GROMACS .gro file of C-alpha atoms in nm:
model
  135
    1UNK     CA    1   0.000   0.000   0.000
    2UNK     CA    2   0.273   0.225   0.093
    3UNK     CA    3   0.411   0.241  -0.271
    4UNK     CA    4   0.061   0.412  -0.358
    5UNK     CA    5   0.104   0.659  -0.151
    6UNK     CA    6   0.285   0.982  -0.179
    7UNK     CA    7   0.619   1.006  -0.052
    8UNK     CA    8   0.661   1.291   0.152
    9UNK     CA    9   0.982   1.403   0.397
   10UNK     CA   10   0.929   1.218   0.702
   11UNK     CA   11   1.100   1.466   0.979
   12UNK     CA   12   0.835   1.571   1.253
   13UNK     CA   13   0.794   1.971   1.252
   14UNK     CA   14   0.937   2.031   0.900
   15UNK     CA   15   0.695   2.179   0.608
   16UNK     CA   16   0.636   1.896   0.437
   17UNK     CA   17   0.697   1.815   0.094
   18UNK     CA   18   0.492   1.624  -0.128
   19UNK     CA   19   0.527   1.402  -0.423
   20UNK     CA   20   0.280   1.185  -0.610
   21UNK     CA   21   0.336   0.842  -0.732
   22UNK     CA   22   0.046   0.821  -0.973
   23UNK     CA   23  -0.162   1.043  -1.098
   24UNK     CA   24  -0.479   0.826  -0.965
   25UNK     CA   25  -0.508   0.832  -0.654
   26UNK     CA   26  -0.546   0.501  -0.423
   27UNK     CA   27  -0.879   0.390  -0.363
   28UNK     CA   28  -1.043   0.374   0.010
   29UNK     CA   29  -0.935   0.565   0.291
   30UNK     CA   30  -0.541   0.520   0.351
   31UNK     CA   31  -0.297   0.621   0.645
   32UNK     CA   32   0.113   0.563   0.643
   33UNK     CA   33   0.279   0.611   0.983
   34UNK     CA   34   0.645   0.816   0.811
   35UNK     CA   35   0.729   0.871   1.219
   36UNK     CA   36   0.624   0.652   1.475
   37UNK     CA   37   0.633   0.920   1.817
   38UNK     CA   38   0.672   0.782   2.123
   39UNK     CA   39   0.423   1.017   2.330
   40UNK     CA   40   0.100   0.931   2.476
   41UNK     CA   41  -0.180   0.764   2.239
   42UNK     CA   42  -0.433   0.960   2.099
   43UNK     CA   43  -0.777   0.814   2.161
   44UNK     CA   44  -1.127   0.918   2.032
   45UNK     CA   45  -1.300   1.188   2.219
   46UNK     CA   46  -0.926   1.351   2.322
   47UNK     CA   47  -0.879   1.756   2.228
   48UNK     CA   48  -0.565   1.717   1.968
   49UNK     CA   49  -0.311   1.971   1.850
   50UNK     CA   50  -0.182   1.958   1.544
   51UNK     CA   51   0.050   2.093   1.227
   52UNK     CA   52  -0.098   2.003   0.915
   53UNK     CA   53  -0.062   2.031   0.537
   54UNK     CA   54  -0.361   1.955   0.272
   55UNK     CA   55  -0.341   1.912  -0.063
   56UNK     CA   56  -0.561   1.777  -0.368
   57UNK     CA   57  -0.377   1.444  -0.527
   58UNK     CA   58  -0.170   1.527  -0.804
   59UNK     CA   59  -0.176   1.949  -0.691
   60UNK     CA   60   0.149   2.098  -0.543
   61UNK     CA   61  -0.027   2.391  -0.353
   62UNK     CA   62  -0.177   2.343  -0.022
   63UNK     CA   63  -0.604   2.453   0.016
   64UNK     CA   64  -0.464   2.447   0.373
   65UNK     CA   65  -0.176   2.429   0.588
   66UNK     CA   66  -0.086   2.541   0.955
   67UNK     CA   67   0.288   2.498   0.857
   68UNK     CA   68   0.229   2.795   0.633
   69UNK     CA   69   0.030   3.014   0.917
   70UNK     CA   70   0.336   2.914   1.215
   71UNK     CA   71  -0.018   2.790   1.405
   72UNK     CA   72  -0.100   2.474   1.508
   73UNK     CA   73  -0.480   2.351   1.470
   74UNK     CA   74  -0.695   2.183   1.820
   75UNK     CA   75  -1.009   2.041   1.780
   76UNK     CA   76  -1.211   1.740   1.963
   77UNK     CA   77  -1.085   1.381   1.745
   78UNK     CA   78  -1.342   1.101   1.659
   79UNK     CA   79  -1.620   1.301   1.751
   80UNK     CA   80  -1.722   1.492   1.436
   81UNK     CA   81  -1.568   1.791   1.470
   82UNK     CA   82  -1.361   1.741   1.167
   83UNK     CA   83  -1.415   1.532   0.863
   84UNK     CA   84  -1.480   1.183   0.891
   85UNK     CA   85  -1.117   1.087   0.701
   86UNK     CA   86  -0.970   1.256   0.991
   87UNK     CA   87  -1.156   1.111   1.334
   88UNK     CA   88  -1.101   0.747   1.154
   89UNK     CA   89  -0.735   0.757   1.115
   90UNK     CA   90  -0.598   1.002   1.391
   91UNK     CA   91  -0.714   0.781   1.688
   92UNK     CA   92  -0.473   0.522   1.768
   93UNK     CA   93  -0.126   0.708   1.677
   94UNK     CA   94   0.092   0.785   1.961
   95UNK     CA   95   0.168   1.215   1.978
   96UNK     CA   96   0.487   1.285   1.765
   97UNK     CA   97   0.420   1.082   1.514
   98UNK     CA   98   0.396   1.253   1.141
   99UNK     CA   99   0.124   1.050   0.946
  100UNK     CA  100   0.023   1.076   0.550
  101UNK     CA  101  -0.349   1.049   0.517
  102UNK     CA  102  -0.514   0.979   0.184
  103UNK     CA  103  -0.888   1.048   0.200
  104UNK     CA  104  -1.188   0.989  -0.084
  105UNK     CA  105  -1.440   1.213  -0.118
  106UNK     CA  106  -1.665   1.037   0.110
  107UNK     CA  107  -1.470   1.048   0.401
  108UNK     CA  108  -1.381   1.450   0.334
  109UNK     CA  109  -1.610   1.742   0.203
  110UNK     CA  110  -1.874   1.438  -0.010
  111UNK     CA  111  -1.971   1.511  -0.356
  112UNK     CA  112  -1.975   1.860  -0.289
  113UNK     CA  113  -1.653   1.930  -0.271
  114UNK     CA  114  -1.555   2.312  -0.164
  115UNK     CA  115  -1.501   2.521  -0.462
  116UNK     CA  116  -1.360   2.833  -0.276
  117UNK     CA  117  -1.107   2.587  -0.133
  118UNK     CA  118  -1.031   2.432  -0.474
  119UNK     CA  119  -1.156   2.100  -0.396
  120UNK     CA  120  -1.358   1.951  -0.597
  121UNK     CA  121  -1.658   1.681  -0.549
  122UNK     CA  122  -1.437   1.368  -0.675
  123UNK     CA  123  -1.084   1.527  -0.513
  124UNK     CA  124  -0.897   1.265  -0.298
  125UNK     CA  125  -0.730   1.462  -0.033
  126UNK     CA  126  -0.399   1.456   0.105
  127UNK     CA  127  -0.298   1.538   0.483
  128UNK     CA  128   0.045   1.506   0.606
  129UNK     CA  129  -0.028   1.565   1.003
  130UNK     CA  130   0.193   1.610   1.314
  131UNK     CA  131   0.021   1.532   1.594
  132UNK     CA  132   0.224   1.745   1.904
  133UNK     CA  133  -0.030   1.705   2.163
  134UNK     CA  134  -0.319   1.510   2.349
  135UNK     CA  135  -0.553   1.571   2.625
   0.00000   0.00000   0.00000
C-alpha cells in the first residue's frame, strides 16, 4: 500500500513536501505512519493539537496548511468535529508521530466538494499531520 502513496519528507515539525506516485489516486481511505512518536496515544473523544498540510492528489499547492500560518490547529478527534477521514485515522497514533493520510471524497467534504477551497466533489485529499499534543 505504501508504494501508492505519496512520498513525503518524514522529519516531525518540517513543512512537508509532497510528491505523487500516480496520478490516480489510491482507492479507500489510507494512512502511512512516516514517524512513529513515542508520546501518549491519541484516543477518540481527546482535544488534539496539530501541524498540518492539505493538498488535492496530483496538486502541489496546499487549500490548507498550519505549517504555512506558524499555528498549530486543536479540535475534539473522533467526535465529528472534523471530517470523517480525519476522526477514523488520527485515533490510535501515539503524539509525535507525522502521518500521510489519503482520504476519498466520502470520508472528506462528499460530492460537494468546496469550490472556494479548490476541492472539488471527486478530489482525494492529502494530509500530512503532526500530531504534538493530546488531552
Amino acid at each position: 500500500m505504501t508504494d501508492q502513496m505519496p512520498q513525503v519528507n518524514a522529519e516531525f515539525g518540517t513543512t512537508p513536501v509532497i510528491e505523487f506516485p500516480t496520478p490516480e489516486a489510491p482507492k479507500g481511505l489510507k494512512v502511512v505512519e512516516l514517524t512513529e512518536g513515542d508520546g501518549p496515544i491519541v484516543r477518540r473523544g481527546d482535544t488534539v493539537t496539530v501541524n498540518y498540510h492539505g493538498v488535492v492528489w496530483g496538486k502541489d499547492t496546499p487549500f490548507d496548511s498550519s505549517f504555512d500560518r506558524h499555528q498549530p490547529a486543536s479540535f475534539g478527534i473522533g467526535v465529528g468535529q472534523v471530517i470523517k477521514g480525519w476522526d477514523q485515522t488520527v485515533p490510535g497514533h501515539n503524539v509525535g508521530s507525522r502521518l500521510v493520510v489519503s482520504i476519498p471524497p466520502e470520508y472528506g467534504y462528499g460530492s460537494r466538494g468546496i469550490p472556494q477551497a479548490g476541492i472539488g466533489g471527486e478530489d482525494t485529499l492529502v494530509f500530512v499531520i503532526d500530531i504534538i499534543s493530546t488531552r
